[in-house]
Short mmCIF file of C-alpha atoms in Angstrom, two decimals:
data_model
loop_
_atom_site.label_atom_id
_atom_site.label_comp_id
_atom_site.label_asym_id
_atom_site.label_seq_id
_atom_site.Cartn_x
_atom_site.Cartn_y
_atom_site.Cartn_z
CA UNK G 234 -80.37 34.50 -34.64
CA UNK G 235 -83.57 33.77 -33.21
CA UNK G 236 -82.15 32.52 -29.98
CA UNK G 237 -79.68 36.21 -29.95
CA UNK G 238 -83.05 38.06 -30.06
CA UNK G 239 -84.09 37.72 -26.79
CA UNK G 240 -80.65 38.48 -25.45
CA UNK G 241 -78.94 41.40 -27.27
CA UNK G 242 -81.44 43.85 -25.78
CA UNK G 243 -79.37 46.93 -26.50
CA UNK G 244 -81.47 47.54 -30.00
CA UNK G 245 -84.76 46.98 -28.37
CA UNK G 246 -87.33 49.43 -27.60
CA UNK G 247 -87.46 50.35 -23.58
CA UNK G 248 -90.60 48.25 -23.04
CA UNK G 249 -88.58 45.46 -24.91
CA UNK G 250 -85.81 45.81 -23.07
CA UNK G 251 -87.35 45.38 -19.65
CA UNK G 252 -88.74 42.18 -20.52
CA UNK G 253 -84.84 40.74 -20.85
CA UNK G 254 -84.53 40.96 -17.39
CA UNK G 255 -88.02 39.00 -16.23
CA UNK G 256 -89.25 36.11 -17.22
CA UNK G 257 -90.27 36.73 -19.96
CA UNK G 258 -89.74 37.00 -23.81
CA UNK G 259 -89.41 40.37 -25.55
CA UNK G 260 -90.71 38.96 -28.42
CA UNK G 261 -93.82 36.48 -29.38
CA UNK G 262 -91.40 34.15 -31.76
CA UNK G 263 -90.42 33.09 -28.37
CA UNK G 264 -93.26 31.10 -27.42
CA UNK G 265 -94.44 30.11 -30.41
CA UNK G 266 -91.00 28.14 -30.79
CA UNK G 267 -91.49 26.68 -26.61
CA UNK G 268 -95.02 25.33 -28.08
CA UNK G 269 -93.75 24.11 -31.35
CA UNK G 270 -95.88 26.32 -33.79
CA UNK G 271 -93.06 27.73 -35.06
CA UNK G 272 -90.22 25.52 -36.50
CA UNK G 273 -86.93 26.77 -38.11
CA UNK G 274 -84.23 25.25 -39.39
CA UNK G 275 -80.46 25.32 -39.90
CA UNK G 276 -80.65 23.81 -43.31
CA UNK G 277 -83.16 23.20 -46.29
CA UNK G 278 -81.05 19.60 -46.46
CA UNK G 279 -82.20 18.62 -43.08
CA UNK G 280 -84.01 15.30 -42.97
CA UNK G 281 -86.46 17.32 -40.49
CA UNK G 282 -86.78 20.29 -42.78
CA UNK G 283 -88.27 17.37 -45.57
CA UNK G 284 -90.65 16.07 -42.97
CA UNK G 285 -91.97 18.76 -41.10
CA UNK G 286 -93.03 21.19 -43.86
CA UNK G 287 -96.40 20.81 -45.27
CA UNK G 288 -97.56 22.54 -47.99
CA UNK G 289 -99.73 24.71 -49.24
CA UNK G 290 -96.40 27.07 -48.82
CA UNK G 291 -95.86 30.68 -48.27
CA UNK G 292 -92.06 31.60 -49.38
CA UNK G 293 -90.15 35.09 -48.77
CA UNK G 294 -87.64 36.01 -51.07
CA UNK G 295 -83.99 35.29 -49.57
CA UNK G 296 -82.06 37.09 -52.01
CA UNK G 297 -84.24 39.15 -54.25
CA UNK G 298 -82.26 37.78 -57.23
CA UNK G 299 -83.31 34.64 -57.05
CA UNK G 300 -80.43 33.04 -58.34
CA UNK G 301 -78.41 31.99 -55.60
CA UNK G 302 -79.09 30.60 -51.97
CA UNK G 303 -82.08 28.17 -50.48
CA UNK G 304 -84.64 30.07 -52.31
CA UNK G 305 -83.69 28.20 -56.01
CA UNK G 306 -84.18 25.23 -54.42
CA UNK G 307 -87.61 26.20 -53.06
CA UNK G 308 -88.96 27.44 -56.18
CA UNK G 309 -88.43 24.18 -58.31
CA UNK G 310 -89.79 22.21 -55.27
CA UNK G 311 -93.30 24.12 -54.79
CA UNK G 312 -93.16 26.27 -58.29
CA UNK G 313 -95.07 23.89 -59.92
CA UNK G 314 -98.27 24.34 -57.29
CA UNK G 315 -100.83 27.46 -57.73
CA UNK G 316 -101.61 26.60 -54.04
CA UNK G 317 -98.25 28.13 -53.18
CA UNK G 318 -96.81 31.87 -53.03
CA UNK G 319 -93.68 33.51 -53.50
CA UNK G 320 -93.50 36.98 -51.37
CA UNK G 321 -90.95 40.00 -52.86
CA UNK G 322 -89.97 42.44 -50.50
CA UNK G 323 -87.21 44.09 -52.17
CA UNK G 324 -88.48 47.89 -53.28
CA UNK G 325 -85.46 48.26 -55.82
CA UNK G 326 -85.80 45.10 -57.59
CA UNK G 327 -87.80 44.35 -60.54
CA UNK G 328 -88.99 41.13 -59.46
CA UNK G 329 -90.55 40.43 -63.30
CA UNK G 330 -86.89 39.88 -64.29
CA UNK G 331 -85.84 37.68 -61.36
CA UNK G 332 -88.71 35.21 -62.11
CA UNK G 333 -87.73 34.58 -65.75
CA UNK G 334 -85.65 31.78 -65.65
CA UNK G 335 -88.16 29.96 -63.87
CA UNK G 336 -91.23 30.91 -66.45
CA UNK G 337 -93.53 29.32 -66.98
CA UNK G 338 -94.21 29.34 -62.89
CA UNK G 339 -97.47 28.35 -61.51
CA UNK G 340 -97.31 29.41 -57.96
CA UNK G 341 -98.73 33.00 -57.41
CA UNK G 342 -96.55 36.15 -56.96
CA UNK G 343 -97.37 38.98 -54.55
CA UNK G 344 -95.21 41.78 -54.73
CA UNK G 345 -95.37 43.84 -51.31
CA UNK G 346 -92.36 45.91 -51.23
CA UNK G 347 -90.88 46.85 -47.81
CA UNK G 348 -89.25 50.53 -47.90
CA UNK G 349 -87.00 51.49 -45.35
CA UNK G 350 -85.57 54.69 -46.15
CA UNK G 351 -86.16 57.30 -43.66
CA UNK G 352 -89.16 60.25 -44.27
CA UNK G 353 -88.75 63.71 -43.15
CA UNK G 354 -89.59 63.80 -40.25
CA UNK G 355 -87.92 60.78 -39.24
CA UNK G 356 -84.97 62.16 -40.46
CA UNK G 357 -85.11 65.71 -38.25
CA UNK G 358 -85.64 63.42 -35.30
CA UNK G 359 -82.85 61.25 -35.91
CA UNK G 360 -80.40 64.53 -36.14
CA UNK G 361 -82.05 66.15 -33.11
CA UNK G 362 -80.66 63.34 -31.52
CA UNK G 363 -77.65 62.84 -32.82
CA UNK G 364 -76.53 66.22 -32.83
CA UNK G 365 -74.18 66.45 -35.56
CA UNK G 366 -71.82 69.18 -36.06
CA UNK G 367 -71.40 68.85 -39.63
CA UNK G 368 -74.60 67.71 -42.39
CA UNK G 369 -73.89 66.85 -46.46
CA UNK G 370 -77.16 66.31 -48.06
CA UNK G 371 -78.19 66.53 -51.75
CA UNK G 372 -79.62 70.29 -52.21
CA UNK G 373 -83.08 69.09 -52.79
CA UNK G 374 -83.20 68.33 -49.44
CA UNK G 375 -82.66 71.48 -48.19
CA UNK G 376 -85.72 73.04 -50.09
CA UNK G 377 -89.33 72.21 -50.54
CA UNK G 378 -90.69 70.26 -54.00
CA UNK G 379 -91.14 72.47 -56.82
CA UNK G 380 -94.66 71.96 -56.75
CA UNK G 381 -94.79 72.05 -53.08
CA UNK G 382 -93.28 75.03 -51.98
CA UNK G 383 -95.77 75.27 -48.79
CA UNK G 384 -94.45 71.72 -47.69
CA UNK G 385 -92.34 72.92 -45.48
CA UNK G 386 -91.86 69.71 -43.39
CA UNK G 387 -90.55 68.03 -46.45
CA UNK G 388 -86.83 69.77 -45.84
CA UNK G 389 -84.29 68.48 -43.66
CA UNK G 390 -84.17 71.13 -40.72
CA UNK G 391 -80.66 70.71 -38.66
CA UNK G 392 -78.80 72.85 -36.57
CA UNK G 393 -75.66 71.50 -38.06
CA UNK G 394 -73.61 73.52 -40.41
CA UNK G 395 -74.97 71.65 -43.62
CA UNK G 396 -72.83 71.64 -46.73
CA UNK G 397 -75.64 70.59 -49.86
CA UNK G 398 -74.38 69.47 -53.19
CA UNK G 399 -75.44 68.81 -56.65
CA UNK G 400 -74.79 66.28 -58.88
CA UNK G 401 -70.70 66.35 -60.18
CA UNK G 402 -70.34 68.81 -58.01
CA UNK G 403 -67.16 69.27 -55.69
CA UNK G 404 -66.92 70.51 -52.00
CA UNK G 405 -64.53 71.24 -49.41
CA UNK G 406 -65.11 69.91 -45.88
CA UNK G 407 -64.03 71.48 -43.13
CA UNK G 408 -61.83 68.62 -41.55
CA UNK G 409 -58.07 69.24 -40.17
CA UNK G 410 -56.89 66.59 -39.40
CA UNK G 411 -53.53 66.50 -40.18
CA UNK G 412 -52.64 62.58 -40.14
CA UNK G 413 -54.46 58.74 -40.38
CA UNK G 414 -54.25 55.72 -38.96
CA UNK G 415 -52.86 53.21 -41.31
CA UNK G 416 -52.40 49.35 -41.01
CA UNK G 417 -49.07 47.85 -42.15
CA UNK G 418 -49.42 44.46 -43.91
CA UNK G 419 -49.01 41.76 -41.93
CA UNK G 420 -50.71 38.86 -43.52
CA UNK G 421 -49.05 35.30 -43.06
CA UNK G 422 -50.80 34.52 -46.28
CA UNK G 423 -48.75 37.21 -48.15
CA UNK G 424 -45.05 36.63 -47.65
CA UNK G 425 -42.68 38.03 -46.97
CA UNK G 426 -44.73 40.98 -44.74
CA UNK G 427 -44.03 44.06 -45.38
CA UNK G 428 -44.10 45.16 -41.45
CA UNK G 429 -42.03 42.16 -40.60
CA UNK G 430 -39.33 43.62 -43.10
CA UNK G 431 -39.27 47.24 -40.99
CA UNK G 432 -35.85 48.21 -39.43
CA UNK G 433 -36.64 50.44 -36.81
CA UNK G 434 -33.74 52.87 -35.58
CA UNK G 435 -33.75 54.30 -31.68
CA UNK G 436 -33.08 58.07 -32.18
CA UNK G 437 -33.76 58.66 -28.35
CA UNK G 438 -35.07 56.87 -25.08
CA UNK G 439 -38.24 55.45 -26.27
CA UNK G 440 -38.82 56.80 -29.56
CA UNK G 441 -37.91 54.79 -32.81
CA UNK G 442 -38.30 55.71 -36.17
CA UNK G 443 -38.05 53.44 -39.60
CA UNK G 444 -38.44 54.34 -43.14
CA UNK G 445 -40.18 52.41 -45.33
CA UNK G 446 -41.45 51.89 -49.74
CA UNK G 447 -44.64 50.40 -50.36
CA UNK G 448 -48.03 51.06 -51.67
CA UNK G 449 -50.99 53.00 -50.44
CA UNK G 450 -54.28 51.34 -50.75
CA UNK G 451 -57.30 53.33 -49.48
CA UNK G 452 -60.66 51.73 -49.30
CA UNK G 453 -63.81 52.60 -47.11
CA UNK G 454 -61.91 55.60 -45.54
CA UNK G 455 -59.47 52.83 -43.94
CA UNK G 456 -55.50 53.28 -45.31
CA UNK G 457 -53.46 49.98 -45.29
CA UNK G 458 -49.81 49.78 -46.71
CA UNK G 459 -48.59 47.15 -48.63
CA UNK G 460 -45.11 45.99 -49.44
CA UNK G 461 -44.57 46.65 -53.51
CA UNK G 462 -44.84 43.22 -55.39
CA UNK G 463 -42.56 42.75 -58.64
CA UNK G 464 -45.23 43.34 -60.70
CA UNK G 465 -45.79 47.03 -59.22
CA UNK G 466 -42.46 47.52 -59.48
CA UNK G 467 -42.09 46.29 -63.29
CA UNK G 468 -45.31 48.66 -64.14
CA UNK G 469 -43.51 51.33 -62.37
CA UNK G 470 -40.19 51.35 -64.32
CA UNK G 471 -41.83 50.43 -67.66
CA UNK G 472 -44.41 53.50 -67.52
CA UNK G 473 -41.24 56.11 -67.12
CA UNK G 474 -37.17 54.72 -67.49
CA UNK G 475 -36.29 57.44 -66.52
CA UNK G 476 -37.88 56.95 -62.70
CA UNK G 477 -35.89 54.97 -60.11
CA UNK G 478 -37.99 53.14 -57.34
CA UNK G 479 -36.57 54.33 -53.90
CA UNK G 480 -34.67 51.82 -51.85
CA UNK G 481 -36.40 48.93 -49.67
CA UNK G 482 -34.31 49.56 -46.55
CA UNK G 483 -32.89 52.99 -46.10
CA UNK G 484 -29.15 52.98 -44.42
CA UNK G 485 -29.16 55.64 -41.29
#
């Protein structure tokens, strides 16, 4: 990643940017690396990771959790040391909790939490920008603090039509479109494939149509159908007798 840095330029600043296409670095990591000042490695288990690092050690959380990745490892290796410090960056996390398992720790804990939510006014840029047509936002952004009514800069101020809600409440948006994309299954790992099953029928000089049964699934506004496993079709029949499934392949 530190190598990508200085070429995917497209999320860089303009001044940043410019410097992709000189000689030289858009960022100082860069030549610290050239001059060997700063090291990084692929792996904690690297024979050069064991013999390069020298401690007193400074260590940022990984995963704020602590309980998974190279950061465990760290923590029994230099936990025992007051010389060395753990870093938490994570605003959302109670970091008290994460450092239990590892009481009683003698390296020092500094809690500096990073926050990088957007304010206000970062926000009404952002939208001048963008230019939306359409805005949901919770309702207390739309008017000032109780106790702050003159705070008018703490409002979200968009030309967009903005629909605000409430908490549990419902809301109609104003979108027509009238039909979605969906994916057909065609995993190898889950035969037989449901879009390898399809009979397609040619009802006129380049248009064919096929009917088809299977489930729905809808996940992150994406729409994928599945072919119905035995299982489905068992829960199906059991939950009303009465209900027939409709046919697999329909006879035209």
């Amino acid at each position: 990643s530190l190598a990508y840095s200085n070429i995917l330029a497209e999320w860089l600043t303009s001044n940043k940017q410019s410097r992709v296409y000189i000689p030289e670095e858009p960022f100082p990591h860069a030549a610290l690396v050239r001059g060997g000042r700063l090291k990084h490695f692929s792996s904690i288990s690297l024979d050069s990771f064991n013999t390069e690092f020298k401690t007193p050690c400074i260590v940022f959380t990984g995963h704020p959790s602590l309980r998974f990745g190279d950061i465990v490892h760290l923590i029994e290796l230099w936990g025992n040391s007051s010389n060395n410090l753990i870093v938490f960056t994570e605003p959302d996390f109670p970091y008290m909790e994460a450092l239990s398992p590892y009481q009683p720790l003698a390296m020092r804990v500094v809690y500096c939490p990073i926050d990088t939510s957007l304010n206000f006014s970062q926000a009404n840029k952002l939208l001048r920008d963008l230019k939306p047509k359409n805005l949901i936002i919770p309702q207390s952004y739309t008017t000032p603090p109780p106790l702050l009514k003159h705070r008018t800069d703490l409002v979200i101020d968009c030309e967009a039509t903005v629909f605000s809600y409430k908490r549990n409440n419902v809301i109609k948006l104003p979108i027509k479109r009238c039909f979605e994309r969906i994916d057909i299954e065609s995993d190898v790992k889950s035969l037989p494939q449901l879009a390898s099953n399809l009979l397609p029928v040619e009802v006129r000089s380049g248009v064919s149509i096929a009917t088809v049964t299977g489930t729905l699934m809808a996940k992150d506004n994406k729409f994928k159908l599945q072919k119905l496993t035995k299982s489905q079709m068992h829960e199906l029949t059991s939950e009303s007798p009465t209900h027939t499934l409709p046919p697999i392949n329909y006879t035209w």
